[in-house]
Amino acid sequence: MKYDWVLFDADETLFHFDAFKGMQLMFLRKGVEFTQEDYNQYQEKNKPLWVSYQNGAIDAHELKHIRFYHWAEKLGTTTTELNSAFLAAMGDICTLLPGAKELVSTLAEKAKLGIITNGFTELQSIRLERTGMSGFFEQIIISEQVGAAKPDKKIFNYALKKMNYPIKNKILMVGDTLHSDILGGINFGIDTCWLNRYNAVIQDGIEPTYTVTSLPEIKNILMR
């Protein structure tokens, strides 16, 4: 195989991330109905926060606090408690994308595997254990622990050190988001594979090395 290391994004690359379903479950456990309209209002705040986080304008703690501030006030609780409850609910509903386990188990026989995620520490080990994926990954790099998020080179440099400095042309980054996974990989000087499940168009001149519409296609590319 061409690569010694294959690095995966987590959300919507290996794992389904249905935030609306997770929020509904979290609030149901608190006896509160959470509607689509509530979710839309939440996303109006949440989406720009993630852009700011990826750009390094705010840190993980600020993101967690600001996104749940309104609901914490409304329910008389803390943003810390709501974040933990949300991540617990997301762990409980976690499922893999089609072909994820087959791809990872096949590649693990030929290369070392890692995860680089802009997600939060609390959720990662729960999901890996519950989906039977923990044994496949040599490194789990989480932006919250590193203090930098993709596409920042800092998180890739941190990963490279943890991987014991393999040659960059032997590393592949696989992810679903052009502006974090793919741009981050390109800027760091490694090959990239864009998982484009919804036939989105290339933006801002970001050109991945490979583009696929499903995870099994990656196996076909890498194992041929």
Tab-separated table of C-alpha atoms in Angstrom:
chain	number	residue	atom	x	y	z
A	1	MET	CA	0.000	0.000	0.000
A	2	LYS	CA	1.176	3.524	-0.819
A	3	TYR	CA	0.646	4.931	2.708
A	4	ASP	CA	2.178	3.953	6.048
A	5	TRP	CA	-0.371	6.034	7.976
A	6	VAL	CA	-4.048	6.777	7.273
A	7	LEU	CA	-5.586	9.505	9.443
A	8	PHE	CA	-9.361	9.818	9.725
A	9	ASP	CA	-11.660	12.603	10.811
A	10	ALA	CA	-14.319	11.297	13.247
A	11	ASP	CA	-17.713	13.032	12.804
A	12	GLU	CA	-19.452	12.197	9.528
A	13	THR	CA	-16.333	10.366	8.315
A	14	LEU	CA	-16.392	7.325	10.613
A	15	PHE	CA	-19.353	8.130	12.888
A	16	HIS	CA	-22.813	9.491	12.196
A	17	PHE	CA	-23.217	12.781	14.060
A	18	ASP	CA	-26.940	13.511	14.384
A	19	ALA	CA	-26.809	16.507	16.700
A	20	PHE	CA	-30.583	17.120	16.549
A	21	LYS	CA	-31.314	13.553	17.673
A	22	GLY	CA	-28.705	13.886	20.428
A	23	MET	CA	-30.207	17.174	21.658
A	24	GLN	CA	-33.701	15.686	21.644
A	25	LEU	CA	-32.520	12.754	23.776
A	26	MET	CA	-30.643	15.034	26.180
A	27	PHE	CA	-33.667	17.288	26.712
A	28	LEU	CA	-36.095	14.335	26.866
A	29	ARG	CA	-34.067	13.052	29.831
A	30	LYS	CA	-34.673	16.445	31.455
A	31	GLY	CA	-38.408	16.338	30.702
A	32	VAL	CA	-38.127	19.108	28.087
A	33	GLU	CA	-39.465	18.939	24.532
A	34	PHE	CA	-36.825	20.067	22.024
A	35	THR	CA	-38.270	20.986	18.619
A	36	GLN	CA	-36.812	21.475	15.157
A	37	GLU	CA	-37.329	25.215	15.661
A	38	ASP	CA	-35.327	25.057	18.910
A	39	TYR	CA	-32.573	23.247	17.037
A	40	ASN	CA	-32.546	25.811	14.213
A	41	GLN	CA	-32.151	28.622	16.765
A	42	TYR	CA	-29.356	26.693	18.505
A	43	GLN	CA	-27.550	26.184	15.183
A	44	GLU	CA	-27.686	29.918	14.430
A	45	LYS	CA	-25.312	30.350	17.393
A	46	ASN	CA	-23.476	27.029	17.177
A	47	LYS	CA	-22.368	27.056	13.524
A	48	PRO	CA	-20.487	30.397	13.661
A	49	LEU	CA	-18.871	29.255	16.928
A	50	TRP	CA	-17.377	26.209	15.181
A	51	VAL	CA	-15.983	28.459	12.428
A	52	SER	CA	-14.416	30.675	15.107
A	53	TYR	CA	-13.043	27.584	16.843
A	54	GLN	CA	-11.479	26.237	13.640
A	55	ASN	CA	-9.999	29.693	12.968
A	56	GLY	CA	-8.463	29.789	16.447
A	57	ALA	CA	-10.554	32.794	17.549
A	58	ILE	CA	-12.089	30.913	20.518
A	59	ASP	CA	-11.066	27.792	22.422
A	60	ALA	CA	-13.008	24.601	23.179
A	61	HIS	CA	-14.075	25.827	26.623
A	62	GLU	CA	-15.565	29.037	25.179
A	63	LEU	CA	-17.373	27.112	22.437
A	64	LYS	CA	-18.941	24.728	24.968
A	65	HIS	CA	-19.962	27.587	27.251
A	66	ILE	CA	-21.426	29.974	24.675
A	67	ARG	CA	-23.419	27.388	22.688
A	68	PHE	CA	-25.425	26.253	25.740
A	69	TYR	CA	-25.593	29.539	27.656
A	70	HIS	CA	-29.221	30.299	26.695
A	71	TRP	CA	-30.429	26.814	27.669
A	72	ALA	CA	-28.456	26.780	30.923
A	73	GLU	CA	-30.127	30.048	31.935
A	74	LYS	CA	-33.543	28.764	30.914
A	75	LEU	CA	-33.220	25.462	32.807
A	76	GLY	CA	-31.363	26.816	35.833
A	77	THR	CA	-28.297	24.648	35.291
A	78	THR	CA	-24.714	25.126	34.070
A	79	THR	CA	-23.266	25.020	30.571
A	80	THR	CA	-20.786	22.384	31.815
A	81	GLU	CA	-23.635	20.094	32.882
A	82	LEU	CA	-25.475	20.536	29.576
A	83	ASN	CA	-22.336	19.802	27.548
A	84	SER	CA	-21.717	16.600	29.489
A	85	ALA	CA	-25.359	15.562	29.103
A	86	PHE	CA	-25.227	16.280	25.357
A	87	LEU	CA	-22.008	14.313	24.815
A	88	ALA	CA	-23.433	11.405	26.864
A	89	ALA	CA	-26.550	11.412	24.656
A	90	MET	CA	-24.396	11.520	21.500
A	91	GLY	CA	-22.450	8.529	22.831
A	92	ASP	CA	-25.714	6.646	23.401
A	93	ILE	CA	-26.993	7.170	19.843
A	94	CYS	CA	-23.622	6.662	18.143
A	95	THR	CA	-23.515	4.557	14.964
A	96	LEU	CA	-20.883	4.024	12.290
A	97	LEU	CA	-21.155	5.177	8.688
A	98	PRO	CA	-21.736	2.357	6.162
A	99	GLY	CA	-18.504	0.496	5.465
A	100	ALA	CA	-16.521	2.176	8.266
A	101	LYS	CA	-15.628	-0.939	10.237
A	102	GLU	CA	-14.822	-2.999	7.149
A	103	LEU	CA	-12.571	-0.245	5.784
A	104	VAL	CA	-10.728	0.309	9.054
A	105	SER	CA	-10.228	-3.402	9.780
A	106	THR	CA	-8.835	-3.969	6.254
A	107	LEU	CA	-6.509	-0.951	6.330
A	108	ALA	CA	-5.254	-1.792	9.834
A	109	GLU	CA	-3.585	-4.888	8.383
A	110	LYS	CA	-1.594	-2.774	5.904
A	111	ALA	CA	-0.939	0.567	7.654
A	112	LYS	CA	-1.082	2.402	10.970
A	113	LEU	CA	-4.308	4.296	11.601
A	114	GLY	CA	-5.100	7.442	13.543
A	115	ILE	CA	-7.944	9.868	14.191
A	116	ILE	CA	-7.617	13.665	14.120
A	117	THR	CA	-10.843	15.262	15.330
A	118	ASN	CA	-12.068	18.736	16.203
A	119	GLY	CA	-14.550	17.061	18.553
A	120	PHE	CA	-14.395	16.750	22.328
A	121	THR	CA	-12.488	14.322	24.516
A	122	GLU	CA	-15.514	13.100	26.504
A	123	LEU	CA	-17.123	11.553	23.446
A	124	GLN	CA	-14.260	9.839	21.634
A	125	SER	CA	-13.397	6.850	23.826
A	126	ILE	CA	-17.094	6.063	24.436
A	127	ARG	CA	-17.810	5.916	20.700
A	128	LEU	CA	-14.732	3.860	19.876
A	129	GLU	CA	-15.541	1.314	22.573
A	130	ARG	CA	-19.253	1.045	21.797
A	131	THR	CA	-18.639	0.568	18.079
A	132	GLY	CA	-15.798	-1.931	18.606
A	133	MET	CA	-13.313	0.379	16.892
A	134	SER	CA	-10.856	1.122	19.746
A	135	GLY	CA	-8.317	-1.545	18.825
A	136	PHE	CA	-7.688	-0.245	15.307
A	137	PHE	CA	-6.199	3.195	16.041
A	138	GLU	CA	-2.628	3.865	17.147
A	139	GLN	CA	-3.242	7.561	17.808
A	140	ILE	CA	-6.332	9.597	18.728
A	141	ILE	CA	-5.579	13.317	18.349
A	142	ILE	CA	-8.290	15.586	19.790
A	143	SER	CA	-8.257	19.350	19.227
A	144	GLU	CA	-9.519	20.054	22.752
A	145	GLN	CA	-6.381	18.421	24.184
A	146	VAL	CA	-3.971	19.943	21.659
A	147	GLY	CA	-5.315	23.499	21.937
A	148	ALA	CA	-5.608	23.860	18.148
A	149	ALA	CA	-8.188	22.649	15.643
A	150	LYS	CA	-7.989	21.571	11.991
A	151	PRO	CA	-7.009	23.179	9.634
A	152	ASP	CA	-4.331	24.661	11.958
A	153	LYS	CA	-0.901	23.143	11.261
A	154	LYS	CA	-0.344	22.849	15.024
A	155	ILE	CA	-2.684	19.872	15.351
A	156	PHE	CA	-1.000	18.128	12.409
A	157	ASN	CA	2.460	18.839	13.839
A	158	TYR	CA	1.308	17.407	17.148
A	159	ALA	CA	0.017	14.299	15.353
A	160	LEU	CA	3.281	13.926	13.419
A	161	LYS	CA	5.267	13.954	16.663
A	162	LYS	CA	2.928	11.348	18.220
A	163	MET	CA	3.343	9.204	15.091
A	164	ASN	CA	7.146	9.373	15.488
A	165	TYR	CA	7.723	11.561	12.417
A	166	PRO	CA	6.841	9.369	9.424
A	167	ILE	CA	7.619	10.736	5.948
A	168	LYS	CA	4.813	13.085	4.920
A	169	ASN	CA	4.299	11.499	1.489
A	170	LYS	CA	3.423	8.275	3.326
A	171	ILE	CA	0.486	9.879	5.192
A	172	LEU	CA	-3.124	10.219	3.975
A	173	MET	CA	-5.791	12.389	5.648
A	174	VAL	CA	-9.413	11.245	5.133
A	175	GLY	CA	-12.302	13.569	6.010
A	176	ASP	CA	-15.666	14.951	4.973
A	177	THR	CA	-15.023	18.678	5.483
A	178	LEU	CA	-13.104	20.648	2.857
A	179	HIS	CA	-12.197	23.615	5.050
A	180	SER	CA	-10.837	21.629	8.005
A	181	ASP	CA	-9.822	18.093	6.986
A	182	ILE	CA	-8.777	18.645	3.382
A	183	LEU	CA	-7.390	22.189	3.589
A	184	GLY	CA	-5.572	21.226	6.795
A	185	GLY	CA	-3.970	18.221	5.126
A	186	ILE	CA	-3.017	20.177	1.998
A	187	ASN	CA	-1.443	23.016	4.023
A	188	PHE	CA	0.495	20.454	6.046
A	189	GLY	CA	1.823	18.824	2.884
A	190	ILE	CA	0.116	15.427	3.008
A	191	ASP	CA	-2.236	13.662	0.585
A	192	THR	CA	-5.954	13.990	1.246
A	193	CYS	CA	-9.110	12.033	0.521
A	194	TRP	CA	-12.420	13.913	0.582
A	195	LEU	CA	-15.446	11.845	1.586
A	196	ASN	CA	-18.060	13.754	-0.425
A	197	ARG	CA	-21.227	11.790	0.370
A	198	TYR	CA	-23.622	14.506	-0.821
A	199	ASN	CA	-21.943	15.505	-4.093
A	200	ALA	CA	-20.921	18.955	-2.899
A	201	VAL	CA	-18.803	21.136	-5.150
A	202	ILE	CA	-15.143	22.040	-4.635
A	203	GLN	CA	-14.825	25.441	-2.924
A	204	ASP	CA	-12.072	28.046	-2.708
A	205	GLY	CA	-9.727	26.051	-4.920
A	206	ILE	CA	-9.324	23.277	-2.320
A	207	GLU	CA	-8.286	20.243	-4.397
A	208	PRO	CA	-8.093	16.877	-2.593
A	209	THR	CA	-5.789	14.123	-3.865
A	210	TYR	CA	-8.786	11.763	-4.054
A	211	THR	CA	-12.547	12.276	-3.877
A	212	VAL	CA	-14.954	9.458	-2.974
A	213	THR	CA	-18.669	9.297	-2.243
A	214	SER	CA	-18.517	6.328	0.154
A	215	LEU	CA	-16.029	4.670	2.501
A	216	PRO	CA	-15.766	1.384	0.529
A	217	GLU	CA	-14.382	3.401	-2.415
A	218	ILE	CA	-11.364	4.306	-0.283
A	219	LYS	CA	-10.509	0.628	0.127
A	220	ASN	CA	-10.708	0.185	-3.641
A	221	ILE	CA	-8.319	3.108	-4.216
A	222	LEU	CA	-5.778	2.206	-1.536
A	223	MET	CA	-5.702	-1.581	-1.937
A	224	ARG	CA	-5.395	-1.747	-5.715
